[in-house]
PDB file of C-alpha atoms in Angstrom:
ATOM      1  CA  UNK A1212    -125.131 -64.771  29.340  1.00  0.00           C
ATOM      2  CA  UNK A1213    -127.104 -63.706  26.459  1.00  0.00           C
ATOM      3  CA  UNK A1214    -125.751 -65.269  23.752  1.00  0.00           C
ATOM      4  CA  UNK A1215    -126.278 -68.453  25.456  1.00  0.00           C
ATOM      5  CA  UNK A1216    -129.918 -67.649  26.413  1.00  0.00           C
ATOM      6  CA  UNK A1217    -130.519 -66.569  22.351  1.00  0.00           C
ATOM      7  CA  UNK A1218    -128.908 -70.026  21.102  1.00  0.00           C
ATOM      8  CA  UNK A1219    -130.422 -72.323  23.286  1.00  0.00           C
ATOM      9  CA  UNK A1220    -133.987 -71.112  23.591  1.00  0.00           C
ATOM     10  CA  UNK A1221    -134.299 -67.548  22.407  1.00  0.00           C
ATOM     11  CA  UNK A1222    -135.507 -65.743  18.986  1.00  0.00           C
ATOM     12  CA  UNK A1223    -134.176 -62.363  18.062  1.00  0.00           C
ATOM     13  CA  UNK A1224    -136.788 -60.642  15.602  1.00  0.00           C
ATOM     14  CA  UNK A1225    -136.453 -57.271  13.745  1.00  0.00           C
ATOM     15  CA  UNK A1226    -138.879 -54.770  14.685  1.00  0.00           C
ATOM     16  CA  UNK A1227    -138.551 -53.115  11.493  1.00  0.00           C
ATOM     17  CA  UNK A1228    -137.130 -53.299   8.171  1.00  0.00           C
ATOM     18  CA  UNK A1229    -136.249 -50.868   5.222  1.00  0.00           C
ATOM     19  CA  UNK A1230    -137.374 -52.728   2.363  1.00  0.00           C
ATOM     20  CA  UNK A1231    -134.331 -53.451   0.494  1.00  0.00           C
ATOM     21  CA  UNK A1232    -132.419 -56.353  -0.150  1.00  0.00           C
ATOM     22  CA  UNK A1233    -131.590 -58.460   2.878  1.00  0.00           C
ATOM     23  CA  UNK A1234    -128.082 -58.465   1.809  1.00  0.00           C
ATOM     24  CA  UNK A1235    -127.941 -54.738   1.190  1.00  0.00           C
ATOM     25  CA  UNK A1236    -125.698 -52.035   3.702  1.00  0.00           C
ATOM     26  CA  UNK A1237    -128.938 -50.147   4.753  1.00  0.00           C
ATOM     27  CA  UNK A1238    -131.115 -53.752   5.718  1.00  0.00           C
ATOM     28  CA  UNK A1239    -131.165 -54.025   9.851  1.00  0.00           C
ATOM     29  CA  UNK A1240    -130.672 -57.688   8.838  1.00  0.00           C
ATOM     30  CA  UNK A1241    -127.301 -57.230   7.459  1.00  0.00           C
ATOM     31  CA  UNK A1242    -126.508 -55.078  10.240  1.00  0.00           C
ATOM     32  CA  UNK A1243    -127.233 -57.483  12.926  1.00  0.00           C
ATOM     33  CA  UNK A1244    -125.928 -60.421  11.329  1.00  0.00           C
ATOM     34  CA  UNK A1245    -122.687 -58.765  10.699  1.00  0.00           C
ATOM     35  CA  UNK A1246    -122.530 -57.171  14.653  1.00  0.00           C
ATOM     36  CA  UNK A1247    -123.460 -60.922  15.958  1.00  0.00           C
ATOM     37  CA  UNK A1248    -121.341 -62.977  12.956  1.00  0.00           C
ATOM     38  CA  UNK A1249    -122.967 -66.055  12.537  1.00  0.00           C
ATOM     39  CA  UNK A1250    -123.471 -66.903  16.112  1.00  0.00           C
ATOM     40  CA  UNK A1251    -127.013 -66.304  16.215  1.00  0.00           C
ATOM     41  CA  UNK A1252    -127.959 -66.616  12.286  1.00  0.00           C
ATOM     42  CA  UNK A1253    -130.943 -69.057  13.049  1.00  0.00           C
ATOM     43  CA  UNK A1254    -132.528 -67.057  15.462  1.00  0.00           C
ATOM     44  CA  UNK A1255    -133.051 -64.191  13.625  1.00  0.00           C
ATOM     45  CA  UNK A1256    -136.676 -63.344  12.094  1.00  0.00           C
ATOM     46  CA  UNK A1257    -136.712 -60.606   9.815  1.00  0.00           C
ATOM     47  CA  UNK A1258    -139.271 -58.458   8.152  1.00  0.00           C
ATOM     48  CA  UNK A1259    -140.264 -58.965   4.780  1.00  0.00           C
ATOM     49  CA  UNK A1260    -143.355 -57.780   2.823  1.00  0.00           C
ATOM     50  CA  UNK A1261    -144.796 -61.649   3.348  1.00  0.00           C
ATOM     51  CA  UNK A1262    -144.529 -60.321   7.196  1.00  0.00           C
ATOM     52  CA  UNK A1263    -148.062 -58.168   6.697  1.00  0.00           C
ATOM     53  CA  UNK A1264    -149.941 -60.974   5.605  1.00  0.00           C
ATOM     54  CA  UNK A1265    -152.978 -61.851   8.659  1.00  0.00           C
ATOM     55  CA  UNK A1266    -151.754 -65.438   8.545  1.00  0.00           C
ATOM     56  CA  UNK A1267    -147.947 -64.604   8.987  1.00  0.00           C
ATOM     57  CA  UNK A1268    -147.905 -61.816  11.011  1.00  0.00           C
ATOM     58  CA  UNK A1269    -150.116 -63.980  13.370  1.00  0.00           C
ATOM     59  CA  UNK A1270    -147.420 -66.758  13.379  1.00  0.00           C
ATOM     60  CA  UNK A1271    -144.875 -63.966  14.166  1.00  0.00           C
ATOM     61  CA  UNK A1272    -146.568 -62.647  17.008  1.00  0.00           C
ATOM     62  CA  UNK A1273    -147.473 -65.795  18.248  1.00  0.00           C
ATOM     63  CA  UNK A1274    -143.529 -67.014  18.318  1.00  0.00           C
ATOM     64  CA  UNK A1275    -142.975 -63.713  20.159  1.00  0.00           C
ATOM     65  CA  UNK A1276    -145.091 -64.589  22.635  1.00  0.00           C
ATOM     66  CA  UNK A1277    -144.078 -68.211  23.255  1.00  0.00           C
ATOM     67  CA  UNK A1278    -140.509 -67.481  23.490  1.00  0.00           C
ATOM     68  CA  UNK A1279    -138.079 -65.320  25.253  1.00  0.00           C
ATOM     69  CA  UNK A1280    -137.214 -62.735  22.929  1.00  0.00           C
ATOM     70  CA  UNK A1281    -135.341 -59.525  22.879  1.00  0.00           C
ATOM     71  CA  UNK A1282    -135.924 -56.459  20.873  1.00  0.00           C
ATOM     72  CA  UNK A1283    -132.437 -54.790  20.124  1.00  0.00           C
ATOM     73  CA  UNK A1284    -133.744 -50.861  18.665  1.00  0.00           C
ATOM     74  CA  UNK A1285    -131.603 -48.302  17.361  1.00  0.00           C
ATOM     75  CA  UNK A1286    -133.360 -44.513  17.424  1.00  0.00           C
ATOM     76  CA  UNK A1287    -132.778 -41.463  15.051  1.00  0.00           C
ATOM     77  CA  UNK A1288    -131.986 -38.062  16.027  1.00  0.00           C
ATOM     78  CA  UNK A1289    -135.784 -36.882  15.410  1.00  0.00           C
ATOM     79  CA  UNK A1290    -136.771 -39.330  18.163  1.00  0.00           C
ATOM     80  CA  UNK A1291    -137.692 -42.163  16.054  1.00  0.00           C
ATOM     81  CA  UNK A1292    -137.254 -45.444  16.591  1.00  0.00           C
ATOM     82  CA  UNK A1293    -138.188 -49.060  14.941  1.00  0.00           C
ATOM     83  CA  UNK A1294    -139.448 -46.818  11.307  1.00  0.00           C
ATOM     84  CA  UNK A1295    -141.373 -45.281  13.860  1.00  0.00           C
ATOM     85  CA  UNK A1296    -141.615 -41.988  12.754  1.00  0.00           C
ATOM     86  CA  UNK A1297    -143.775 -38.328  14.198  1.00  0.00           C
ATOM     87  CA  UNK A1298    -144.116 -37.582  10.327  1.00  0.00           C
ATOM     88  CA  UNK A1299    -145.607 -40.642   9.194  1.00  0.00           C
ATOM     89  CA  UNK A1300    -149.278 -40.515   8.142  1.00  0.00           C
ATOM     90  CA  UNK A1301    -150.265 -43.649  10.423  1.00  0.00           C
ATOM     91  CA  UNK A1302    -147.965 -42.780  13.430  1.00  0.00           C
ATOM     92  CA  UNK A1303    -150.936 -42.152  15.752  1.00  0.00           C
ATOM     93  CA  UNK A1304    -152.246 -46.013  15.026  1.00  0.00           C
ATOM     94  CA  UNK A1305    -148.382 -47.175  15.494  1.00  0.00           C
ATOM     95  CA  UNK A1306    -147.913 -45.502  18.721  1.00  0.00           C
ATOM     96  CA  UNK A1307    -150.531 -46.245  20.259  1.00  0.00           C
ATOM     97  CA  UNK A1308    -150.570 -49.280  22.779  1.00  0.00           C
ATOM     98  CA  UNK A1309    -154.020 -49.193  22.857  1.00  0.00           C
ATOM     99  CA  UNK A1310    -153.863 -51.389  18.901  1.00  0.00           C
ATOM    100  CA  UNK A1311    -153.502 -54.719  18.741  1.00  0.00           C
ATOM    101  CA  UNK A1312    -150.046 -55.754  17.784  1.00  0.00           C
ATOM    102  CA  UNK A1313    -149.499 -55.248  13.726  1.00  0.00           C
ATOM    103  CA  UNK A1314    -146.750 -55.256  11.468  1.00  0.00           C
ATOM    104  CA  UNK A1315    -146.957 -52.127   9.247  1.00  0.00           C
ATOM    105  CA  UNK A1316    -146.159 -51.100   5.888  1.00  0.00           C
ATOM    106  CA  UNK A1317    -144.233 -47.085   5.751  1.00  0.00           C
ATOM    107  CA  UNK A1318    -145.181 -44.482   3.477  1.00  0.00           C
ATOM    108  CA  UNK A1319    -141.227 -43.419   2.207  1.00  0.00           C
ATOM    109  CA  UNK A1320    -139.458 -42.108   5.166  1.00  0.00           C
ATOM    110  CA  UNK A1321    -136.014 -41.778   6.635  1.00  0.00           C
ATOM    111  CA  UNK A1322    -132.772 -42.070   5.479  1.00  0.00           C
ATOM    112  CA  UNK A1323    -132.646 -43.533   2.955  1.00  0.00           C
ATOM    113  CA  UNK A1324    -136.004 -42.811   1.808  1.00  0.00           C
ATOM    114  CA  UNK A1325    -137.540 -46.021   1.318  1.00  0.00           C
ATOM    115  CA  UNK A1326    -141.115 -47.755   2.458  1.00  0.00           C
ATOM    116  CA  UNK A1327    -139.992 -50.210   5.409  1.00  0.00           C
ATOM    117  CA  UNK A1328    -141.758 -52.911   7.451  1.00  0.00           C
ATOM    118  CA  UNK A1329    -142.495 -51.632  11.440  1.00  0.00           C
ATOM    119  CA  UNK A1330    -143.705 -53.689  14.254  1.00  0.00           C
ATOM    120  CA  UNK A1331    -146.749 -51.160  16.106  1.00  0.00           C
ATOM    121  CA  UNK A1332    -145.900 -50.197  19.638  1.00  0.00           C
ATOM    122  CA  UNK A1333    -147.940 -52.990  20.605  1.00  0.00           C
ATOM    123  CA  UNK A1334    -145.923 -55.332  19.234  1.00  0.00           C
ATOM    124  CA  UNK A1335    -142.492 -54.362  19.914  1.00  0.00           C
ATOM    125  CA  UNK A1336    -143.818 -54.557  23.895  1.00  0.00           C
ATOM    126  CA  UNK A1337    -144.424 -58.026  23.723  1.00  0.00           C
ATOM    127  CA  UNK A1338    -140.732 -58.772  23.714  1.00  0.00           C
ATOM    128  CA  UNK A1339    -139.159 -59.655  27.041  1.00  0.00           C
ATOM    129  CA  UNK A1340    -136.469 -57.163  26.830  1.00  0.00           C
ATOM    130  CA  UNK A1341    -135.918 -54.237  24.535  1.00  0.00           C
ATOM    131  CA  UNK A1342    -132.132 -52.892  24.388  1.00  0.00           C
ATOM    132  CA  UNK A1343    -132.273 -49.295  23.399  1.00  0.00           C
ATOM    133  CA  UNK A1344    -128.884 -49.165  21.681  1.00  0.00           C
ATOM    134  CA  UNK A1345    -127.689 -44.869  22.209  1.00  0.00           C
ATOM    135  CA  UNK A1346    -124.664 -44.510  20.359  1.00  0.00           C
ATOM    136  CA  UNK A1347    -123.541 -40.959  19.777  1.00  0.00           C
ATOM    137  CA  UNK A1348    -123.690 -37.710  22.392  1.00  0.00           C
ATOM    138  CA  UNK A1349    -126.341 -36.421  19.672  1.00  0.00           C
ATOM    139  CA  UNK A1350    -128.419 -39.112  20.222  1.00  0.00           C
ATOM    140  CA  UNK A1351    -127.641 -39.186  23.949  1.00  0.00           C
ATOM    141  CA  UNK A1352    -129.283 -35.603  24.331  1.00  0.00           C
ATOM    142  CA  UNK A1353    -132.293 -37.046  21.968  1.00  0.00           C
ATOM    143  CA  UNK A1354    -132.621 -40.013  24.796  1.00  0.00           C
ATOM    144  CA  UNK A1355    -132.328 -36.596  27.857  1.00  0.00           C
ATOM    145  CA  UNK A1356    -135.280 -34.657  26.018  1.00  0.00           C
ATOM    146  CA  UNK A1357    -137.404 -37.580  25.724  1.00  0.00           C
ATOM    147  CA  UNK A1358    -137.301 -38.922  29.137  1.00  0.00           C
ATOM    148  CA  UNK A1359    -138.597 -35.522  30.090  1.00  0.00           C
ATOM    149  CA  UNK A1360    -141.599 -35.087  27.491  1.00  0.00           C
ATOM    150  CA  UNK A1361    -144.964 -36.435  28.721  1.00  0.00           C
ATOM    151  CA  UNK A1362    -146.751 -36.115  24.849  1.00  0.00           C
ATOM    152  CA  UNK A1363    -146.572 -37.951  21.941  1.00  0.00           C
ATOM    153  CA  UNK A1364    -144.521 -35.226  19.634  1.00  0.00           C
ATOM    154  CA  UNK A1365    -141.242 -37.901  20.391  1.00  0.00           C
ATOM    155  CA  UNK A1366    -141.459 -41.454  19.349  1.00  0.00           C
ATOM    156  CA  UNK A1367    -138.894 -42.127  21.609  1.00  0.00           C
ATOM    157  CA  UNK A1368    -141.020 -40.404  24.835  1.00  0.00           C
ATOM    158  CA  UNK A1369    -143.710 -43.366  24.613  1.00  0.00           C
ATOM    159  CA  UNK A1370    -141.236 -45.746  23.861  1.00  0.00           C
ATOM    160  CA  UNK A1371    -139.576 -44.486  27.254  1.00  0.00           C
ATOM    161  CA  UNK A1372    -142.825 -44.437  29.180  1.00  0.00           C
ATOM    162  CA  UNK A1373    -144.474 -47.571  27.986  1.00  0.00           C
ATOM    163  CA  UNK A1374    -141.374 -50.039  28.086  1.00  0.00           C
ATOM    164  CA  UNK A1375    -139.693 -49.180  31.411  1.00  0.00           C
ATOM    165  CA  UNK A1376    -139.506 -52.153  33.106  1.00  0.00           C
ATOM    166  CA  UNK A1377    -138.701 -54.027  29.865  1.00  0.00           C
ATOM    167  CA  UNK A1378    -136.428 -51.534  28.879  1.00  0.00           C
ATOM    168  CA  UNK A1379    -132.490 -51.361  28.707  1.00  0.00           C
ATOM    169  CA  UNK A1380    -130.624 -48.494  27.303  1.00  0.00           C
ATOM    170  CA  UNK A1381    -127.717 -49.329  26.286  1.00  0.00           C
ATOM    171  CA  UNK A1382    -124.800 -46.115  25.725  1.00  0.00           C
ATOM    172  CA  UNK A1383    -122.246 -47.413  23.383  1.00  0.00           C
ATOM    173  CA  UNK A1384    -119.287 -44.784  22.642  1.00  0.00           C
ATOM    174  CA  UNK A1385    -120.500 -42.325  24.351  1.00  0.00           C
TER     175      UNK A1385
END
């Protein structure tokens, strides 16, 4: 059971973060500690713009590594995923697996349009498991279209190709 897993030896972190209050509607924060209630509250890491510091972004990567942790990622009809985004100035660096994991700082982008805190590509793979959470037919045909594209011009694509065996897509209402 998963819950049980998280409690008793597992860490949830947030691959990204808009950076806005953590108590505010549009933080991923919020969100996840209102889906999960307080079941999980200590096991959550989030984002915060302390997070791009060497010293604490090493201590973040570090805890992903030494424990079993999940990635939960929600994507955007563009194909984005994690603030992940084809428009963003440094998306090339963020895809690409080929960087050493970083925590990075948006230019303004997305709805809303604010800077936010992203876990690279490298990163977000260390995690044991990453639920791909699809949940609209919208964003179902997004997930169709990128499981056929073999180039970077969809987040979501690399995402898909690079994660596979770590990957779980999860279709909720749809």
């Amino acid at each position: 059971d998963e819950q049980k897993l998280l409690k008793s030896r597992g860490k949830l972190f947030l691959s990204d973060e808009r950076l806005v209050s953590l108590d505010n509607k549009n933080s991923n924060f919020f969100n996840i500690k209102k889906q999960f209630k307080k079941n999980i509250k200590y096991n959550i890491f989030p984002l915060n713009r302390n997070s791009i510091k060497q010293k604490n972004s090493n201590r973040i990567f570090k805890k992903i590594k030494n424990y079993y942790t999940i990635s939960i990622l929600g994507m955007g009809m563009d194909g984005h995923f994690a603030s992940i985004f084809l428009k963003d100035k440094e998306y090339k660096k963020m895809i690409n697996v080929k960087q050493k994991p970083k925590i990075w700082l948006t230019q303004k982008i997305g709805k809303p349009k604010v800077k936010r805190l992203t876990l690279n590509l490298s990163g977000i793979l260390l995690a044991n498991k990453i639920f791909l959470i699809v949940n609209n037919q919208p964003k179902k045909s997004v997930l169709l279209k990128s499981l056929k594209q073999k180039n970077d011009t969809i987040p979501l694509a690399i995402l898909l190709q690079k994660a596979k065996k770590k990957l779980i897509i999860f279709k909720k209402n749809i």
